[in-house]
Short mmCIF file of C-alpha atoms in Angstrom, two decimals:
data_model
loop_
_atom_site.label_atom_id
_atom_site.label_comp_id
_atom_site.label_asym_id
_atom_site.label_seq_id
_atom_site.Cartn_x
_atom_site.Cartn_y
_atom_site.Cartn_z
CA MET A 1 91.14 104.49 64.04
CA SER A 2 90.87 107.45 66.38
CA SER A 3 93.03 107.56 69.50
CA ASP A 4 89.88 107.10 71.64
CA LEU A 5 88.95 103.91 69.79
CA ALA A 6 92.57 102.73 69.90
CA GLU A 7 92.53 103.13 73.70
CA ARG A 8 89.26 101.19 73.96
CA LEU A 9 90.73 98.41 71.78
CA ARG A 10 93.76 98.33 74.08
CA LEU A 11 91.42 97.83 77.06
CA VAL A 12 89.56 94.99 75.32
CA GLU A 13 92.80 93.26 74.44
CA ALA A 14 94.16 93.79 77.97
CA ALA A 15 91.00 92.27 79.48
CA LEU A 16 91.39 89.16 77.30
CA ARG A 17 95.09 88.87 78.19
CA ARG A 18 94.21 89.27 81.88
CA PHE A 19 91.64 86.46 81.65
CA GLN A 20 94.21 84.19 79.95
CA ALA A 21 96.78 85.05 82.62
CA ALA A 22 94.25 84.12 85.31
CA LEU A 23 93.57 80.77 83.64
CA GLU A 24 97.29 79.98 83.43
CA SER A 25 98.22 81.33 86.84
CA ARG A 26 99.21 79.08 89.71
CA SER A 27 97.91 81.70 92.16
CA GLU A 28 94.68 81.27 94.05
CA LYS A 29 91.65 81.53 91.75
CA LEU A 30 87.99 82.02 92.49
CA GLN A 31 85.35 81.54 89.84
CA VAL A 32 82.50 84.05 89.90
CA SER A 33 80.07 81.13 90.18
CA SER A 34 81.85 79.73 93.25
CA VAL A 35 81.75 83.11 95.06
CA SER A 36 78.08 83.62 94.32
CA ARG A 37 77.32 80.01 95.26
CA GLY A 38 77.72 81.05 98.91
CA PHE A 39 74.41 82.88 98.54
CA ALA A 40 72.51 79.89 97.05
CA ARG A 41 72.96 77.10 94.52
CA GLY A 42 72.71 77.83 90.78
CA ARG A 43 71.28 75.49 88.19
CA GLY A 44 73.92 75.76 85.46
CA GLN A 45 76.06 73.06 83.86
CA GLY A 46 79.32 74.17 85.41
CA THR A 47 82.15 76.59 84.82
CA ALA A 48 84.16 74.32 82.51
CA ALA A 49 81.24 73.98 80.08
CA GLY A 50 80.71 77.74 80.04
CA VAL A 51 84.37 78.64 79.56
CA GLY A 52 84.73 76.04 76.80
CA ALA A 53 81.67 77.28 74.96
CA HIS A 54 82.75 80.93 75.08
CA ALA A 55 86.45 80.34 74.36
CA ARG A 56 85.76 79.62 70.66
CA LEU A 57 84.19 83.04 70.06
CA TYR A 58 87.27 85.27 70.02
CA GLY A 59 89.86 86.16 67.43
CA ASP A 60 90.73 89.66 66.26
CA VAL A 61 88.69 91.81 68.64
CA GLY A 62 88.91 95.09 66.75
CA TRP A 63 85.29 94.71 65.68
CA ILE A 64 84.15 95.23 69.28
CA VAL A 65 85.27 98.87 69.27
CA GLU A 66 84.40 99.53 65.62
CA HIS A 67 80.70 98.75 65.94
CA GLU A 68 78.29 101.16 67.57
CA ARG A 69 76.78 98.38 69.78
CA VAL A 70 77.85 94.77 70.31
CA ALA A 71 76.48 92.23 72.81
CA LEU A 72 78.43 89.05 73.42
CA PRO A 73 79.71 86.64 76.10
CA PHE A 74 82.97 88.01 77.44
CA PRO A 75 85.69 86.56 79.71
CA LEU A 76 86.64 88.76 82.66
CA ALA A 77 89.29 88.51 85.37
CA TRP A 78 90.96 90.71 87.96
CA ARG A 79 93.73 89.97 90.43
CA PHE A 80 92.93 90.87 94.03
CA ARG A 81 95.07 90.35 97.16
CA PHE A 82 93.56 86.91 97.69
CA GLY A 83 94.18 85.89 94.06
CA TRP A 84 92.23 85.94 90.82
CA LEU A 85 88.49 86.34 90.38
CA LEU A 86 87.44 85.19 86.94
CA GLY A 87 84.52 84.03 84.84
CA VAL A 88 82.73 84.49 81.56
CA ALA A 89 79.82 86.93 81.65
CA ASP A 90 76.84 85.70 79.66
CA ILE A 91 76.43 89.02 77.86
CA VAL A 92 78.40 92.24 77.97
CA VAL A 93 76.87 95.03 75.91
CA PHE A 94 79.62 97.20 74.47
CA GLU A 95 79.11 100.60 72.89
CA ARG A 96 82.22 101.41 70.85
CA GLY A 97 84.30 99.15 73.09
CA THR A 98 82.95 100.45 76.41
CA PRO A 99 80.80 98.05 78.45
CA ARG A 100 77.43 99.69 79.16
CA ALA A 101 75.59 96.63 80.52
CA VAL A 102 76.35 93.20 81.93
CA VAL A 103 73.59 90.60 81.72
CA GLU A 104 73.48 87.27 83.53
CA VAL A 105 71.04 85.05 81.63
CA LYS A 106 69.01 82.39 83.42
CA SER A 107 66.71 79.83 81.79
CA TYR A 108 64.36 79.79 84.78
CA SER A 109 62.12 82.42 86.34
CA GLY A 110 62.69 83.98 89.70
CA VAL A 111 65.72 86.07 90.54
CA ARG A 112 67.28 85.23 93.89
CA GLU A 113 70.31 86.58 95.71
CA TYR A 114 72.61 84.07 94.00
CA GLU A 115 71.76 85.45 90.56
CA ARG A 116 72.10 89.06 91.70
CA VAL A 117 75.51 88.35 93.25
CA GLN A 118 76.76 86.58 90.14
CA ALA A 119 75.67 89.45 87.88
CA SER A 120 77.15 91.98 90.33
CA LEU A 121 80.54 90.28 90.33
CA TYR A 122 80.62 90.40 86.53
CA GLY A 123 79.65 94.07 86.72
CA LEU A 124 82.57 94.71 89.08
CA LEU A 125 85.01 92.84 86.83
CA ALA A 126 83.81 94.83 83.80
CA GLN A 127 84.17 98.10 85.72
CA LEU A 128 87.71 97.26 86.85
CA ASN A 129 88.82 96.14 83.39
CA PHE A 130 87.30 99.00 81.41
CA LEU A 131 87.15 101.90 83.87
CA ALA A 132 83.45 102.30 83.08
CA ARG A 133 80.41 101.61 85.26
CA PRO A 134 77.98 99.29 83.46
CA ARG A 135 74.37 98.67 84.38
CA VAL A 136 73.84 95.13 85.67
CA TYR A 137 70.89 92.87 84.88
CA VAL A 138 69.60 89.35 85.39
CA GLN A 139 67.59 88.15 82.39
CA THR A 140 64.97 85.45 82.93
CA PRO A 141 62.09 84.27 80.71
CA ARG A 142 59.99 86.94 82.44
CA GLY A 143 62.34 89.68 81.28
CA PRO A 144 65.32 91.64 82.58
CA GLU A 145 65.66 92.76 86.18
CA GLU A 146 68.20 95.48 86.92
CA VAL A 147 70.36 94.83 89.96
CA GLN A 148 70.35 97.97 92.09
CA GLY A 149 73.30 98.53 94.43
CA TRP A 150 75.36 95.91 92.61
CA GLU A 151 78.69 97.39 93.69
CA GLU A 152 77.97 96.84 97.39
CA LEU A 153 76.61 93.36 96.70
CA ALA A 154 79.76 92.38 94.77
CA LEU A 155 82.04 93.72 97.49
CA GLU A 156 80.08 91.90 100.19
CA ALA A 157 80.38 88.65 98.23
CA LEU A 158 84.14 89.12 97.85
CA GLU A 159 84.48 89.85 101.54
CA ARG A 160 82.57 86.68 102.42
CA ALA A 161 84.67 84.58 100.03
CA SER A 162 87.90 86.09 101.33
CA ARG A 163 86.85 85.51 104.94
CA SER A 164 85.91 81.88 104.14
CA ARG A 165 89.30 81.29 102.54
CA ARG A 166 91.11 82.74 105.57
CA LEU A 167 89.13 80.51 107.93
CA ALA A 168 89.83 77.42 105.80
CA THR A 169 93.62 77.90 106.00
#
């Protein structure tokens, strides 16, 4: 394995360890879905169902960097001053271990702010974990919609969530 691929594998493994650390941490935690919920209500079956379904997919992750292109659900987390932000992105498209796209999949038509925020937060988590800027999409039965300006949208959502937490304490 080349040194470049070895570094990408290290990033994949670090991202998975970071997600596990977030799950086990006693620090404050925010789920991506709870942050985006402030923009509108989603129609999913809940975070626990999603995390449980995706948790069985991982083992030796070397194949993620060895293949030219891989698309799979991927757990992401990052520790901010307020605590952890974590969630499982529906699809992260990796090219040789580097995330090139993050896709939030919805079973219904119509992309609202909630869906854009959720996808944007996963894009931010992927960018922080892998030091690469992915494109961000919401996929509905009508097709994919790229989220433009996702970085600003993600940061606005985090600011709102952080402000709400400060007001609640």
